[in-house]
Coordinates of C-alpha atoms in Angstrom, one line a residue:
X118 CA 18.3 -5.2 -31.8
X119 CA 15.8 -4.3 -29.5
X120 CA 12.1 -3.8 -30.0
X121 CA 10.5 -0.6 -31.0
X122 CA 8.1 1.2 -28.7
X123 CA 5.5 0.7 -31.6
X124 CA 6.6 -3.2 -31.7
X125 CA 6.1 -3.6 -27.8
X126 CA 2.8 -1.5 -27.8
X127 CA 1.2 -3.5 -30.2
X128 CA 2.7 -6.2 -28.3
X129 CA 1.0 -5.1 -25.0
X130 CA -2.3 -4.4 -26.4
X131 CA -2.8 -7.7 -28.1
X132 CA -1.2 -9.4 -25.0
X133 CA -4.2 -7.7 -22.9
X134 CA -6.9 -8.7 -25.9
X135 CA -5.4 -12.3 -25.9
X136 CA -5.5 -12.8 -22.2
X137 CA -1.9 -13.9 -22.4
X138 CA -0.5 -12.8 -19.4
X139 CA 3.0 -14.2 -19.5
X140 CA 3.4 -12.1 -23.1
X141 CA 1.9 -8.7 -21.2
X142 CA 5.0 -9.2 -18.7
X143 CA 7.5 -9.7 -21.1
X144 CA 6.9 -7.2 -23.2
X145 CA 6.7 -4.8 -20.0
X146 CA 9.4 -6.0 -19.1
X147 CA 11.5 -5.7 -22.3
X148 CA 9.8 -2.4 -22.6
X149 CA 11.0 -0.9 -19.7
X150 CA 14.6 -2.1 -20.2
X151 CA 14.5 0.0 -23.4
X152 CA 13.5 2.6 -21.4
X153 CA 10.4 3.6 -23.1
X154 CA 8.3 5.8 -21.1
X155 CA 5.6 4.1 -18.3
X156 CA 2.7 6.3 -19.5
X157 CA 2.5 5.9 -22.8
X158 CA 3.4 1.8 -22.5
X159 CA -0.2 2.2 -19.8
X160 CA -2.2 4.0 -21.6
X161 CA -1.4 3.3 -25.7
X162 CA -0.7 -0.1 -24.1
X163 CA -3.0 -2.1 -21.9
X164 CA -5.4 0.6 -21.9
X165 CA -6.1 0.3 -25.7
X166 CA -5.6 -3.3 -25.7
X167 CA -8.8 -3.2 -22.3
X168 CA -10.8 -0.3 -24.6
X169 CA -10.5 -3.1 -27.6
X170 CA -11.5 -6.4 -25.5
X171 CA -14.7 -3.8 -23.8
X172 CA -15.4 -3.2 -28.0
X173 CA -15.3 -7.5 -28.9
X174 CA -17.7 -7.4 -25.2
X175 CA -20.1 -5.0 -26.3
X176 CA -19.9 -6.5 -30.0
X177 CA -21.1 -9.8 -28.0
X178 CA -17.7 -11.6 -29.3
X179 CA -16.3 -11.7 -25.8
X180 CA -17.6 -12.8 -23.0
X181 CA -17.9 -11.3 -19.4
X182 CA -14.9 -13.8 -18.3
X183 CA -12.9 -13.0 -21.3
X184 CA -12.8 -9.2 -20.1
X185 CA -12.2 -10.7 -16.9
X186 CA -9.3 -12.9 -18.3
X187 CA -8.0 -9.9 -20.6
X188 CA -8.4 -7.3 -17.2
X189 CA -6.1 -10.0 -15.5
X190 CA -3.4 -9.7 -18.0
X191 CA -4.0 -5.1 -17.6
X192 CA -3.1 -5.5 -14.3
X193 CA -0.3 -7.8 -14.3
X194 CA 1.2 -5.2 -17.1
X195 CA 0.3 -2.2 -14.6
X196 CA 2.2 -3.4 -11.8
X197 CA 5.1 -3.5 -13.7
X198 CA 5.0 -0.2 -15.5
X199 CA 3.7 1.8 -12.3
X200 CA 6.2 1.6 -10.5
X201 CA 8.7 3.5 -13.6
X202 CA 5.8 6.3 -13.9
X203 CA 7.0 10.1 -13.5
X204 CA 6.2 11.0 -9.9
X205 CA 3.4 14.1 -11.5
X206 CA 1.8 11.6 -13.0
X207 CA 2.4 9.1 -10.4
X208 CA 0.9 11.6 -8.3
X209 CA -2.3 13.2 -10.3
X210 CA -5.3 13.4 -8.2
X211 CA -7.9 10.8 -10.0
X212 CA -11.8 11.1 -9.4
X213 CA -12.6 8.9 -7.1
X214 CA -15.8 6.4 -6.9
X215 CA -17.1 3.5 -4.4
X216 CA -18.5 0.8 -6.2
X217 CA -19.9 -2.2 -4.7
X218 CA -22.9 -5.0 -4.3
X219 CA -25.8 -3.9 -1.8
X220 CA -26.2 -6.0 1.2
X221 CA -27.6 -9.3 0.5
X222 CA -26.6 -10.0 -2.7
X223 CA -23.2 -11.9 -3.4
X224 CA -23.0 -11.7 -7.4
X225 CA -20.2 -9.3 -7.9
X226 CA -19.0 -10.3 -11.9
X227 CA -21.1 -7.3 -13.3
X228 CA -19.7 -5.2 -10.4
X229 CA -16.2 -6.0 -11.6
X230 CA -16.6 -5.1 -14.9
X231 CA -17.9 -2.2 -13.8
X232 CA -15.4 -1.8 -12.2
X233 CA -12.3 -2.8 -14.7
X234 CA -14.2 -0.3 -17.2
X235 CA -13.8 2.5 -14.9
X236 CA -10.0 1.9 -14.2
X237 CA -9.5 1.9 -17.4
X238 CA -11.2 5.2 -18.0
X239 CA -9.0 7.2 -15.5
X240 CA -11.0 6.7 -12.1
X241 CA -9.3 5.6 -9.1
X242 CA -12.1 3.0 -7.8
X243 CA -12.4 1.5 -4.1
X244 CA -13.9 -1.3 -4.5
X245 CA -16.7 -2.5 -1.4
X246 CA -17.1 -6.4 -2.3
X247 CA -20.7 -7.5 -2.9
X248 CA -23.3 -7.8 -0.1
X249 CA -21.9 -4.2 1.8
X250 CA -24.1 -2.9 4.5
X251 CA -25.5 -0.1 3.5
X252 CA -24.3 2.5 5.4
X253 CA -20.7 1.7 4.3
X254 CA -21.0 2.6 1.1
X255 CA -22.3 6.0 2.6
X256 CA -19.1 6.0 5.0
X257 CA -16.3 5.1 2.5
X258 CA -17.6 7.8 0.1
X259 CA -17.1 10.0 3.3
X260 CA -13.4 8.5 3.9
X261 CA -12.2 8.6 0.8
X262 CA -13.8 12.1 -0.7
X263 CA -15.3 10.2 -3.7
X264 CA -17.4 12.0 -6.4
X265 CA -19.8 8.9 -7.1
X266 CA -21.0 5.9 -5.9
X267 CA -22.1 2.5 -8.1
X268 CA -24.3 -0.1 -6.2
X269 CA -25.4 -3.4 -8.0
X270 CA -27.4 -5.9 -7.7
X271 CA -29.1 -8.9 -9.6
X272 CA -31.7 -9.5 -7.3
X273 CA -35.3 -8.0 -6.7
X274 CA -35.5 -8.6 -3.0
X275 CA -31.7 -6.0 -2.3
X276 CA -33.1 -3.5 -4.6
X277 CA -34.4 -1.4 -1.8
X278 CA -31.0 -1.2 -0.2
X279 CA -30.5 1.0 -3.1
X280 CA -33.0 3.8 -2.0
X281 CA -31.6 3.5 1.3
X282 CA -28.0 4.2 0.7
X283 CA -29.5 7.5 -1.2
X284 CA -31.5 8.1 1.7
X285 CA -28.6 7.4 4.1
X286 CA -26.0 10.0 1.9
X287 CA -29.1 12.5 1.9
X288 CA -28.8 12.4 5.5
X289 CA -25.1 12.8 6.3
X290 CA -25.6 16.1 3.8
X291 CA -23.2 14.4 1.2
X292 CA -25.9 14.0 -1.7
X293 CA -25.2 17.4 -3.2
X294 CA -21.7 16.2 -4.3
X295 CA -22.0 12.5 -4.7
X296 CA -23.4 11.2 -8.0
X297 CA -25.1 8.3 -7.4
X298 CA -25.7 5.5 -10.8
X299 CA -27.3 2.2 -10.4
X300 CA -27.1 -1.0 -12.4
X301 CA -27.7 -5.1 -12.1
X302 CA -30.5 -7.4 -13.8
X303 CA -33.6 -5.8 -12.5
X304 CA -32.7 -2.7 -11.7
X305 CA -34.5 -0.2 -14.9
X306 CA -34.2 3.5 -15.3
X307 CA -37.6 3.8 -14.2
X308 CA -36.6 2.5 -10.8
X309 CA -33.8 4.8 -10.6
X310 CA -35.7 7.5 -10.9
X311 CA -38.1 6.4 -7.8
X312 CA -35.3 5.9 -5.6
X313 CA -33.6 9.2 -6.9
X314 CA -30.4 8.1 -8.4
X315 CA -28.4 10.6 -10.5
X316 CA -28.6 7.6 -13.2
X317 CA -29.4 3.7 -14.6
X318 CA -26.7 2.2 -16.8
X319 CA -27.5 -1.4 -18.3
X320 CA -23.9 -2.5 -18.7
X321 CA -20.2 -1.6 -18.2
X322 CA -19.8 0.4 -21.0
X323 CA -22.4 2.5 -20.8
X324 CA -21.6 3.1 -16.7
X325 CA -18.4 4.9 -17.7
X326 CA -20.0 7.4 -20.5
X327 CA -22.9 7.8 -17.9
X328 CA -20.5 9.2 -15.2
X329 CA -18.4 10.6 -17.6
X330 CA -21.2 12.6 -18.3
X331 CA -22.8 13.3 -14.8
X332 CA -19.4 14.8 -13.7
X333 CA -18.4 16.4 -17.1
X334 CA -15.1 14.9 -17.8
X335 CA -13.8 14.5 -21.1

């Protein structure tokens, strides 16, 4: 008798929350075999099971590599149900952001939280690395028609790279439609606004409600 959706759903989500990535791909797999439908097994799936392991984060029960670990497991589940997706939703055009770590720093776990949190809220993210020259982040956002940019950084002498990348989108003419939110150890809102970023968000959680917000999506 095979599973039920509900069965291999709960399945998937605590398989994410576990960080047990050989039980996320069983139970994918099982649950495509029944032929269960890709979105709902995505999003009622390992994006509740991610939304729950962000909660036990900001609840300081997890740890940044525990989301790291449970994001491991997401994506492992994702590249099995993506595939079996309906071609419209397949399809969808997401919002797009560039996220990355201003030139000269190389700490990048913050960035992929970030960056994990905003997958799992519906963006498509391109993802720039940690220490990107500064006028790439300007370029890529040109390439790739994105509707914000993150930058990062834990250190006080790259902070200024910050004010430059604004600077630098100011002068290609793409700052009118590119939302540009900051984040790392030193960074403050206060600094934000001096360098004229659209906002300051302290952690992961907070980065996806604060561009939620800036670009008005639900």
């Amino acid at each position: 008798m095979p599973a039920s959706k509900e069965e291999l759903l709960k399945r998937l989500s605590d398989g994410v929350v576990d960080m047990e990535e050989d039980d996320v791909i069983a139970a994918c797999q099982e649950y495509v075999a029944a032929g269960y439908p890709a979105f709902d097994g995505i999003m009622e799936g390992l994006v509740d099971g991610m939304n729950r392991a962000s909660q036990l984060y900001e609840d300081e029960e997890y740890y940044v590599t525990d989301v790291l670990l449970c994001s491991d497991a997401m994506y492992e589940g994702l590249n099995i149900l993506r595939p079996h997706l309906p071609s419209d939703e397949a399809e969808k055009e997401k919002i797009k952001g560039v996220i990355g770590v201003v030139e000269g720093d190389t700490h990048d776990i913050g960035k992929n939280l970030v960056k994990i949190m905003m997958e799992t809220a519906g963006f498509e993210m391109v993802d720039l690395g940690r220490d990107v020259p500064l006028q790439r982040f300007v370029d890529k956002a040109r390439e790739v028609n994105a509707s914000f940019v993150c930058m990062a950084t834990l250190m006080t002498t790259t902070m200024g790279g910050m004010g430059t990348v604004i600077e630098l989108l100011t002068a290609a003419g793409m700052r009118d439609e590119v939302k540009v939110i900051i984040g790392g150890g030193p960074i403050s809102q206060k600094f934000a606004d001096i360098i004229g970023a659209d906002g300051y968000s302290p952690n992961a959680v907070e980065a996806v409600k604060l561009i939620k917000s800036l670009l008005n999506v639900a």
